[in-house]
């Protein structure tokens, strides 16, 4: 039985990954979820698996070397999947320091702990692997519609978030090059789906539209992101950790590039389509809520992934078409209003007011 140490498993992608893995492997695997439960981490996301015998949650900070080493002492970890990070670009513009601490120093702590625990002779015990989950934002911004990010595209990060992720990727690579440490990196495009915190575009637009609040569009709304349903990302991570070549990096993305303004219109149309006339929330949903606001500083124009390598080497293909995925996502938010209320109260409210005031 393989033991996976998943960091950041209470966040958006991490929790979807844990659900995906238990659905696929059932009792054949053990998952230890290590999460500091920042504003973005929520154990509600994992209610359905909390009582499983082959699941353990540990509240710990990846910057805390003693706490992380202790987990490696207690568990015979086979695979690390490192999701834990500060993940929101706008927050990184406000406060870059925490991004360096968690994303760079935290990753260093994880690498050191795994390196020490897995050491054997001059190398490492057989079968151990460390997958570092990263983003396509490390490659910077594309100017033309027919340009794509390949694994060979030079890094050119622009935001403190992407710079911190780029730094962590280089750190992981340095452990591969220096110690022959068995690590792999995935660089994925923008994810969407259940459990995404409503500071990110898609859940923010759903949440605001239902409440009849402004839908803030940064700049001209023509920035392009390449959207992937979160379960397809989980599938890619599973394939890479179980079948990828050690020391390699893999881009994950499903060729689904859309302008932000298109995404907003699709969400509004989907809400109008799903909500019955009798639902009170339906009358709030209106194109009139769309509001062009001051652009994000250093706003990357276009992201687009070329997934040729993961397709060719591992046979990965996205399974969820965008029309299907966005419908499923909108429906999930409609059916999980309590979850949404829980995460949007308190600190998030203050963040929102600060971030969008005077924009
Ligand atoms: P998220 O913000 O929803 O979740 C991050 C999780 O990490 C939370 O549960 C949080 O509590 C935890 N965490 C934060 N700091 C921690 C610390 N110091 N110690 C332990 N846990 C800590 O993020 P997400 O969107 O799920 O992203 C997960 C990973 O995937 C990140 O590494 C991100 O860079 C990467 N990624 C995200 C996207 C996307 O579209 N969201 C795309 C590509 C890659
Ligand atoms: P976001 O979900 O923050 O992801 P990322 O910046 O990591 O790509 O933003 C997606 C796109 O949507 C990005 O181009 C910025 C834009 N955006 C808005 O126009 N309005 C908003 O309120 C937010 C949060 C994002």
CSV table of C-alpha atoms and ligand atoms in Angstrom, one decimal:
chain,number,residue,atom,x,y,z
A,1,UNK,CA,0.0,0.0,0.0
A,2,UNK,CA,1.4,3.4,-1.0
A,3,UNK,CA,1.3,6.2,1.5
A,4,UNK,CA,0.8,9.7,0.0
A,5,UNK,CA,1.7,12.7,2.0
A,6,UNK,CA,-0.5,15.5,0.5
A,7,UNK,CA,0.2,19.0,1.6
A,8,UNK,CA,-2.5,21.7,1.2
A,9,UNK,CA,-5.1,18.9,0.9
A,10,UNK,CA,-7.8,21.1,2.6
A,11,UNK,CA,-7.6,23.7,-0.3
A,12,UNK,CA,-9.3,23.7,-3.6
A,13,UNK,CA,-7.2,21.4,-5.8
A,14,UNK,CA,-5.8,19.3,-2.9
A,15,UNK,CA,-9.3,18.3,-1.6
A,16,UNK,CA,-10.5,17.5,-5.1
A,17,UNK,CA,-7.3,15.4,-5.5
A,18,UNK,CA,-8.0,13.5,-2.3
A,19,UNK,CA,-11.5,12.7,-3.4
A,20,UNK,CA,-10.4,11.6,-6.8
A,21,UNK,CA,-7.7,9.3,-5.3
A,22,UNK,CA,-10.1,7.6,-2.8
A,23,UNK,CA,-12.7,7.2,-5.6
A,24,UNK,CA,-10.1,5.6,-7.8
A,25,UNK,CA,-8.0,3.5,-5.4
A,26,UNK,CA,-10.4,3.0,-2.4
A,27,UNK,CA,-8.5,1.2,0.4
A,28,UNK,CA,-5.5,0.4,-1.7
A,29,UNK,CA,-3.8,3.7,-0.7
A,30,UNK,CA,-3.2,5.7,2.5
A,31,UNK,CA,-3.4,9.5,2.4
A,32,UNK,CA,-1.9,11.8,5.1
A,33,UNK,CA,-3.1,15.3,4.6
A,34,UNK,CA,-0.9,18.1,6.0
A,35,UNK,CA,-2.5,21.5,6.0
A,36,UNK,CA,-2.1,24.6,8.1
A,37,UNK,CA,-5.7,25.6,7.5
A,38,UNK,CA,-5.1,29.2,6.4
A,39,UNK,CA,-8.1,31.2,5.1
A,40,UNK,CA,-8.0,29.0,2.0
A,41,UNK,CA,-8.1,25.6,3.8
A,42,UNK,CA,-11.3,24.2,4.9
A,43,UNK,CA,-11.9,20.7,6.4
A,44,UNK,CA,-15.6,20.9,5.3
A,45,UNK,CA,-14.1,20.0,1.8
A,46,UNK,CA,-13.1,16.6,3.2
A,47,UNK,CA,-16.1,15.7,5.4
A,48,UNK,CA,-16.8,12.8,3.1
A,49,UNK,CA,-13.5,11.1,3.7
A,50,UNK,CA,-12.7,12.2,7.3
A,51,UNK,CA,-13.7,8.9,8.8
A,52,UNK,CA,-11.8,6.6,6.5
A,53,UNK,CA,-9.3,4.4,8.2
A,54,UNK,CA,-6.8,5.0,5.4
A,55,UNK,CA,-6.9,8.8,5.8
A,56,UNK,CA,-5.2,11.0,8.4
A,57,UNK,CA,-5.3,14.8,8.8
A,58,UNK,CA,-2.4,16.6,10.5
A,59,UNK,CA,-2.7,20.3,11.1
A,60,UNK,CA,0.8,21.6,10.4
A,61,UNK,CA,2.6,24.3,8.6
A,62,UNK,CA,5.0,23.3,5.9
A,63,UNK,CA,7.4,26.0,7.1
A,64,UNK,CA,7.7,24.2,10.4
A,65,UNK,CA,10.6,21.7,9.9
A,66,UNK,CA,10.1,20.0,13.3
A,67,UNK,CA,6.4,19.3,12.6
A,68,UNK,CA,7.1,18.1,9.1
A,69,UNK,CA,10.0,15.8,10.2
A,70,UNK,CA,7.8,14.3,12.9
A,71,UNK,CA,5.3,13.3,10.3
A,72,UNK,CA,8.0,11.6,8.2
A,73,UNK,CA,9.1,9.8,11.4
A,74,UNK,CA,5.5,8.6,12.1
A,75,UNK,CA,4.6,7.6,8.5
A,76,UNK,CA,6.5,5.6,5.9
A,77,UNK,CA,5.8,8.1,3.2
A,78,UNK,CA,6.1,6.8,-0.4
A,79,UNK,CA,4.9,9.8,-2.4
A,80,UNK,CA,4.7,13.5,-1.5
A,81,UNK,CA,2.3,15.7,-3.5
A,82,UNK,CA,3.0,19.3,-2.6
A,83,UNK,CA,0.0,21.5,-3.1
A,84,UNK,CA,0.4,23.7,-0.1
A,85,UNK,CA,0.9,27.3,-1.2
A,86,UNK,CA,-0.4,30.8,-1.1
A,87,UNK,CA,-2.2,30.8,-4.4
A,88,UNK,CA,-3.9,34.1,-5.2
A,89,UNK,CA,-2.2,36.6,-7.5
A,90,UNK,CA,-4.1,39.7,-6.1
A,91,UNK,CA,-3.1,38.8,-2.5
A,92,UNK,CA,0.6,38.4,-3.6
A,93,UNK,CA,0.5,42.0,-5.0
A,94,UNK,CA,-0.7,43.1,-1.6
A,95,UNK,CA,1.6,41.0,0.5
A,96,UNK,CA,4.5,39.2,-1.3
A,97,UNK,CA,6.4,38.1,1.8
A,98,UNK,CA,4.1,35.3,2.8
A,99,UNK,CA,4.3,33.9,-0.7
A,100,UNK,CA,8.0,33.6,-0.4
A,101,UNK,CA,7.7,32.1,3.0
A,102,UNK,CA,5.2,29.4,2.2
A,103,UNK,CA,5.8,28.7,-1.5
A,104,UNK,CA,9.6,28.9,-1.4
A,105,UNK,CA,10.8,28.2,2.2
A,106,UNK,CA,7.9,25.8,2.8
A,107,UNK,CA,8.8,23.8,-0.3
A,108,UNK,CA,12.4,23.8,0.9
A,109,UNK,CA,11.3,22.3,4.3
A,110,UNK,CA,9.3,19.6,2.5
A,111,UNK,CA,12.3,18.7,0.2
A,112,UNK,CA,14.7,18.5,3.1
A,113,UNK,CA,12.4,16.4,5.2
A,114,UNK,CA,11.8,13.9,2.4
A,115,UNK,CA,15.5,13.9,1.5
A,116,UNK,CA,16.4,13.0,5.0
A,117,UNK,CA,13.7,10.4,5.5
A,118,UNK,CA,14.3,8.7,2.1
A,119,UNK,CA,18.1,8.7,2.2
A,120,UNK,CA,19.8,5.3,1.6
A,121,UNK,CA,23.6,5.0,1.0
A,122,UNK,CA,24.5,7.6,-1.6
A,123,UNK,CA,21.0,7.8,-2.9
A,124,UNK,CA,17.4,7.2,-2.0
A,125,UNK,CA,15.1,4.3,-1.1
A,126,UNK,CA,13.5,2.7,-4.1
A,127,UNK,CA,10.1,3.9,-5.2
A,128,UNK,CA,10.0,7.2,-3.4
A,129,UNK,CA,8.8,10.3,-5.3
A,130,UNK,CA,8.1,13.9,-4.7
A,131,UNK,CA,5.7,15.7,-6.9
A,132,UNK,CA,5.7,19.5,-6.8
A,133,UNK,CA,2.5,21.0,-8.0
A,134,UNK,CA,3.1,24.2,-9.9
A,135,UNK,CA,1.4,26.6,-12.3
A,136,UNK,CA,1.7,27.7,-16.0
A,137,UNK,CA,2.1,31.3,-14.6
A,138,UNK,CA,5.8,30.7,-14.2
A,139,UNK,CA,6.2,31.0,-18.0
A,140,UNK,CA,4.9,34.6,-18.0
A,141,UNK,CA,2.5,35.9,-20.6
A,142,UNK,CA,1.9,35.1,-24.3
A,143,UNK,CA,1.3,37.8,-26.9
A,144,UNK,CA,-0.1,35.8,-29.8
A,145,UNK,CA,-3.1,33.5,-30.2
A,146,UNK,CA,-1.0,30.7,-31.6
A,147,UNK,CA,1.7,30.8,-29.0
A,148,UNK,CA,1.8,28.1,-26.3
A,149,UNK,CA,3.7,27.2,-23.1
A,150,UNK,CA,5.9,24.1,-23.6
A,151,UNK,CA,8.0,22.5,-20.9
A,152,UNK,CA,11.0,24.1,-22.6
A,153,UNK,CA,9.5,27.7,-22.5
A,154,UNK,CA,11.9,29.9,-20.4
A,155,UNK,CA,10.5,31.0,-17.1
A,156,UNK,CA,9.4,34.7,-17.0
A,157,UNK,CA,7.2,35.2,-14.0
A,158,UNK,CA,5.6,38.7,-13.5
A,159,UNK,CA,3.6,38.5,-10.2
A,160,UNK,CA,5.0,37.9,-6.8
A,161,UNK,CA,2.9,34.7,-6.8
A,162,UNK,CA,4.3,33.4,-10.0
A,163,UNK,CA,7.8,34.4,-9.0
A,164,UNK,CA,7.5,32.4,-5.8
A,165,UNK,CA,6.2,29.4,-7.7
A,166,UNK,CA,9.0,29.7,-10.2
A,167,UNK,CA,11.6,29.9,-7.4
A,168,UNK,CA,10.1,26.8,-5.8
A,169,UNK,CA,10.2,25.0,-9.1
A,170,UNK,CA,13.9,25.9,-9.5
A,171,UNK,CA,14.6,24.7,-6.0
A,172,UNK,CA,13.0,21.3,-6.7
A,173,UNK,CA,15.0,21.1,-10.0
A,174,UNK,CA,18.2,21.9,-8.0
A,175,UNK,CA,17.5,18.9,-5.7
A,176,UNK,CA,17.1,16.7,-8.8
A,177,UNK,CA,20.3,18.0,-10.3
A,178,UNK,CA,22.4,18.1,-7.1
A,179,UNK,CA,21.3,15.1,-5.1
A,180,UNK,CA,19.5,13.1,-7.8
A,181,UNK,CA,16.5,13.5,-5.6
A,182,UNK,CA,13.4,11.7,-7.1
A,183,UNK,CA,11.2,14.7,-7.8
A,184,UNK,CA,8.8,15.7,-10.6
A,185,UNK,CA,7.0,19.0,-11.4
A,186,UNK,CA,3.7,19.6,-13.0
A,187,UNK,CA,2.7,23.0,-14.4
A,188,UNK,CA,-1.0,23.3,-14.8
A,189,UNK,CA,-3.3,26.0,-16.2
A,190,UNK,CA,-6.2,27.6,-14.4
A,191,UNK,CA,-8.5,25.2,-12.6
A,192,UNK,CA,-12.2,25.5,-11.9
A,193,UNK,CA,-14.7,23.3,-10.1
A,194,UNK,CA,-16.2,22.6,-6.6
A,195,UNK,CA,-14.5,23.9,-3.4
A,196,UNK,CA,-12.7,26.8,-5.1
A,197,UNK,CA,-12.4,29.8,-2.8
A,198,UNK,CA,-14.6,32.7,-4.1
A,199,UNK,CA,-11.7,35.1,-4.5
A,200,UNK,CA,-10.8,33.5,-7.8
A,201,UNK,CA,-12.6,34.6,-11.0
A,202,UNK,CA,-15.2,31.8,-11.6
A,203,UNK,CA,-16.6,31.3,-8.0
A,204,UNK,CA,-16.4,35.0,-7.4
A,205,UNK,CA,-18.6,35.7,-10.4
A,206,UNK,CA,-21.1,33.0,-9.4
A,207,UNK,CA,-21.2,34.3,-5.8
A,208,UNK,CA,-21.6,38.0,-6.8
A,209,UNK,CA,-24.2,37.3,-9.5
A,210,UNK,CA,-26.4,35.3,-7.1
A,211,UNK,CA,-26.1,38.2,-4.6
A,212,UNK,CA,-26.8,40.9,-7.2
A,213,UNK,CA,-23.3,42.4,-6.6
A,214,UNK,CA,-21.0,44.0,-9.2
A,215,UNK,CA,-19.1,41.6,-11.4
A,216,UNK,CA,-15.6,43.2,-11.5
A,217,UNK,CA,-13.8,42.8,-14.8
A,218,UNK,CA,-10.1,43.8,-14.7
A,219,UNK,CA,-9.0,46.0,-17.6
A,220,UNK,CA,-10.7,45.3,-20.9
A,221,UNK,CA,-11.8,41.7,-20.0
A,222,UNK,CA,-9.8,40.4,-22.9
A,223,UNK,CA,-7.1,38.6,-20.9
A,224,UNK,CA,-7.1,34.9,-21.7
A,225,UNK,CA,-6.8,32.0,-19.3
A,226,UNK,CA,-6.8,28.3,-20.2
A,227,UNK,CA,-9.4,26.6,-18.0
A,228,UNK,CA,-9.2,23.0,-16.9
A,229,UNK,CA,-11.8,21.1,-14.8
A,230,UNK,CA,-10.1,20.3,-11.5
A,231,UNK,CA,-10.7,16.5,-11.7
A,232,UNK,CA,-8.7,16.4,-15.0
A,233,UNK,CA,-5.9,18.1,-13.1
A,234,UNK,CA,-6.2,15.4,-10.3
A,235,UNK,CA,-6.0,12.7,-13.0
A,236,UNK,CA,-2.9,14.2,-14.5
A,237,UNK,CA,-1.2,14.4,-11.1
A,238,UNK,CA,-2.0,10.8,-10.4
A,239,UNK,CA,-0.6,9.8,-13.8
A,240,UNK,CA,2.6,11.8,-13.3
A,241,UNK,CA,3.4,10.6,-9.8
A,242,UNK,CA,2.7,7.0,-10.8
A,243,UNK,CA,4.1,6.9,-14.3
A,244,UNK,CA,6.1,10.1,-15.0
A,245,UNK,CA,9.8,10.0,-15.5
A,246,UNK,CA,11.8,11.1,-12.4
A,247,UNK,CA,13.3,14.5,-12.7
A,248,UNK,CA,11.0,15.6,-15.5
A,249,UNK,CA,8.4,18.3,-15.7
A,250,UNK,CA,4.9,18.0,-17.3
A,251,UNK,CA,2.6,20.7,-18.5
A,252,UNK,CA,-1.1,20.0,-17.8
A,253,UNK,CA,-3.9,21.9,-19.7
A,254,UNK,CA,-6.8,21.1,-22.0
A,255,UNK,CA,-6.7,23.7,-24.8
A,256,UNK,CA,-9.6,25.6,-23.4
A,257,UNK,CA,-8.6,29.3,-23.8
A,258,UNK,CA,-11.2,31.9,-23.1
A,259,UNK,CA,-11.3,35.6,-22.5
A,260,UNK,CA,-12.4,36.6,-19.0
A,261,UNK,CA,-15.4,38.5,-20.4
A,262,UNK,CA,-16.5,35.3,-22.2
A,263,UNK,CA,-16.3,33.3,-19.0
A,264,UNK,CA,-18.5,35.9,-17.2
A,265,UNK,CA,-21.2,35.7,-19.9
A,266,UNK,CA,-21.1,31.9,-19.9
A,267,UNK,CA,-21.6,31.9,-16.1
A,268,UNK,CA,-24.5,34.3,-16.4
A,269,UNK,CA,-26.1,32.3,-19.1
A,270,UNK,CA,-25.6,29.0,-17.1
A,271,UNK,CA,-27.2,30.5,-14.0
A,272,UNK,CA,-30.2,31.7,-16.0
A,273,UNK,CA,-30.5,28.3,-17.6
A,274,UNK,CA,-30.3,26.3,-14.4
A,275,UNK,CA,-32.2,28.5,-11.9
A,276,UNK,CA,-36.0,28.1,-12.1
A,277,UNK,CA,-38.1,31.3,-12.5
A,278,UNK,CA,-39.4,30.7,-9.0
A,279,UNK,CA,-35.9,30.9,-7.4
A,280,UNK,CA,-35.5,34.2,-5.7
A,281,UNK,CA,-31.8,34.4,-6.7
A,282,UNK,CA,-32.6,34.4,-10.4
A,283,UNK,CA,-33.8,38.0,-10.4
A,284,UNK,CA,-30.4,39.1,-9.2
A,285,UNK,CA,-28.6,37.6,-12.2
A,286,UNK,CA,-28.1,40.3,-14.8
A,287,UNK,CA,-25.6,41.4,-17.4
A,288,UNK,CA,-26.0,44.9,-15.9
A,289,UNK,CA,-23.8,43.8,-13.0
A,290,UNK,CA,-20.7,43.6,-15.2
A,291,UNK,CA,-18.4,46.4,-14.1
A,292,UNK,CA,-15.1,47.2,-15.7
A,293,UNK,CA,-12.6,48.1,-13.0
A,294,UNK,CA,-9.0,49.2,-12.7
A,295,UNK,CA,-6.7,46.6,-14.2
A,296,UNK,CA,-4.6,44.3,-12.0
A,297,UNK,CA,-1.0,45.5,-11.8
A,298,UNK,CA,1.3,43.4,-14.1
A,299,UNK,CA,-1.7,41.6,-15.4
A,300,UNK,CA,-0.6,38.7,-17.7
A,301,UNK,CA,-2.3,38.9,-21.1
A,302,UNK,CA,-2.6,35.2,-22.1
A,303,UNK,CA,-1.9,31.8,-20.8
A,304,UNK,CA,-2.1,28.7,-23.0
A,305,UNK,CA,-0.7,25.2,-22.3
A,306,UNK,CA,0.7,22.8,-24.9
A,307,UNK,CA,0.0,19.4,-23.2
A,308,UNK,CA,1.7,17.3,-25.9
A,309,UNK,CA,4.3,15.8,-23.5
A,310,UNK,CA,1.9,14.4,-20.9
A,311,UNK,CA,-0.4,13.2,-23.7
A,312,UNK,CA,2.3,11.4,-25.6
A,313,UNK,CA,4.2,9.9,-22.6
A,314,UNK,CA,1.3,9.1,-20.2
A,315,UNK,CA,-1.8,9.2,-22.4
A,316,UNK,CA,-3.4,12.0,-20.4
A,317,UNK,CA,-6.4,13.7,-21.9
A,318,UNK,CA,-9.0,16.0,-20.3
A,319,UNK,CA,-12.3,14.2,-19.9
A,320,UNK,CA,-14.6,17.1,-19.1
A,321,UNK,CA,-15.6,19.6,-21.8
A,322,UNK,CA,-15.9,23.2,-20.6
A,323,UNK,CA,-19.7,23.4,-21.2
A,324,UNK,CA,-20.1,20.3,-19.0
A,325,UNK,CA,-17.6,21.4,-16.3
A,326,UNK,CA,-19.0,24.9,-15.9
A,327,UNK,CA,-22.5,23.6,-15.6
A,328,UNK,CA,-21.4,21.1,-12.9
A,329,UNK,CA,-19.5,23.8,-11.1
A,330,UNK,CA,-22.4,26.4,-11.2
A,331,UNK,CA,-24.8,23.7,-10.0
A,332,UNK,CA,-22.3,22.7,-7.2
A,333,UNK,CA,-22.2,26.4,-5.9
A,334,UNK,CA,-26.0,26.6,-6.1
A,335,UNK,CA,-26.4,23.4,-4.0
A,336,UNK,CA,-23.7,24.4,-1.5
A,337,UNK,CA,-24.8,27.8,-0.4
A,338,UNK,CA,-23.9,27.0,3.2
A,339,UNK,CA,-20.3,26.2,2.2
A,340,UNK,CA,-20.2,29.5,0.3
A,341,UNK,CA,-21.6,31.5,3.2
A,342,UNK,CA,-19.1,29.8,5.6
A,343,UNK,CA,-16.1,30.8,3.6
A,344,UNK,CA,-17.2,34.3,2.6
A,345,UNK,CA,-18.0,35.5,6.1
A,346,UNK,CA,-15.4,37.0,8.5
A,347,UNK,CA,-11.9,37.7,7.1
A,348,UNK,CA,-12.9,37.2,3.4
A,349,UNK,CA,-15.4,40.0,3.7
A,350,UNK,CA,-12.7,42.4,4.9
A,351,UNK,CA,-10.4,41.3,2.1
A,352,UNK,CA,-13.1,41.8,-0.5
A,353,UNK,CA,-13.9,45.3,0.7
A,354,UNK,CA,-10.2,46.3,0.8
A,355,UNK,CA,-9.3,44.7,-2.6
A,356,UNK,CA,-12.2,46.1,-4.6
A,357,UNK,CA,-12.7,49.5,-2.8
A,358,UNK,CA,-12.2,52.4,-5.3
A,359,UNK,CA,-11.4,50.1,-8.2
B,1,LIG,P1,-5.7,27.0,-2.3
B,1,LIG,O1,-5.3,28.4,-2.0
B,1,LIG,O2,-7.2,26.7,-2.6
B,1,LIG,O3,-5.2,26.0,-1.2
B,1,LIG,C1,-4.0,26.0,-0.6
B,1,LIG,C2,-4.0,25.1,0.6
B,1,LIG,O4,-2.7,25.2,1.2
B,1,LIG,C3,-5.0,25.5,1.7
B,1,LIG,O5,-5.6,24.4,2.2
B,1,LIG,C4,-4.1,26.2,2.8
B,1,LIG,O6,-4.6,26.0,4.1
B,1,LIG,C5,-2.8,25.4,2.6
B,1,LIG,N1,-1.6,26.1,3.0
B,1,LIG,C6,-1.3,27.4,2.8
B,1,LIG,N2,-0.1,27.7,3.4
B,1,LIG,C7,0.3,26.6,4.1
B,1,LIG,C8,1.4,26.3,4.9
B,1,LIG,N3,2.3,27.2,5.2
B,1,LIG,N4,1.5,25.1,5.4
B,1,LIG,C9,0.5,24.1,5.2
B,1,LIG,N5,-0.6,24.4,4.4
B,1,LIG,C10,-0.7,25.6,3.9
B,1,LIG,O7,-4.9,26.6,-3.6
B,1,LIG,P2,-5.2,25.7,-4.9
B,1,LIG,O8,-5.9,26.6,-5.9
B,1,LIG,O9,-5.8,24.5,-4.4
B,1,LIG,O10,-3.7,25.4,-5.4
B,1,LIG,C11,-3.0,24.3,-4.9
B,1,LIG,C12,-1.7,24.3,-5.6
B,1,LIG,O11,-1.9,24.2,-7.0
B,1,LIG,C13,-0.8,25.5,-5.4
B,1,LIG,O12,0.5,25.1,-5.2
B,1,LIG,C14,-1.0,26.3,-6.7
B,1,LIG,O13,0.2,27.1,-6.9
B,1,LIG,C15,-1.1,25.2,-7.7
B,1,LIG,N6,-1.9,25.6,-8.9
B,1,LIG,C16,-3.2,26.1,-8.7
B,1,LIG,C17,-3.9,26.4,-9.9
B,1,LIG,C18,-5.3,27.0,-9.8
B,1,LIG,O14,-5.9,27.3,-10.8
B,1,LIG,N7,-5.9,27.2,-8.6
B,1,LIG,C19,-3.4,26.1,-11.2
B,1,LIG,C20,-2.1,25.5,-11.2
B,1,LIG,C21,-1.4,25.2,-10.1
B,2,LIG,P1,-7.8,34.5,-11.1
B,2,LIG,O1,-9.0,33.6,-10.9
B,2,LIG,O2,-7.4,35.3,-9.9
B,2,LIG,O3,-6.6,33.5,-11.6
B,2,LIG,P2,-5.1,33.9,-12.1
B,2,LIG,O4,-4.9,35.4,-11.9
B,2,LIG,O5,-4.2,33.1,-11.3
B,2,LIG,O6,-5.1,33.6,-13.6
B,2,LIG,O7,-8.1,35.4,-12.3
B,2,LIG,C1,-8.4,34.9,-13.6
B,2,LIG,C2,-8.5,36.0,-14.6
B,2,LIG,O8,-9.7,36.8,-14.2
B,2,LIG,C3,-7.3,37.0,-14.5
B,2,LIG,O9,-7.1,37.4,-15.8
B,2,LIG,C4,-7.8,38.1,-13.6
B,2,LIG,C5,-9.3,38.2,-13.9
B,2,LIG,N1,-10.1,38.7,-12.8
B,2,LIG,C6,-11.1,39.7,-13.0
B,2,LIG,O10,-11.2,40.2,-14.1
B,2,LIG,N2,-11.9,40.0,-12.0
B,2,LIG,C7,-11.8,39.5,-10.7
B,2,LIG,O11,-12.5,39.9,-9.8
B,2,LIG,C8,-10.8,38.4,-10.5
B,2,LIG,C9,-10.6,37.8,-9.2
B,2,LIG,C10,-10.0,38.1,-11.6
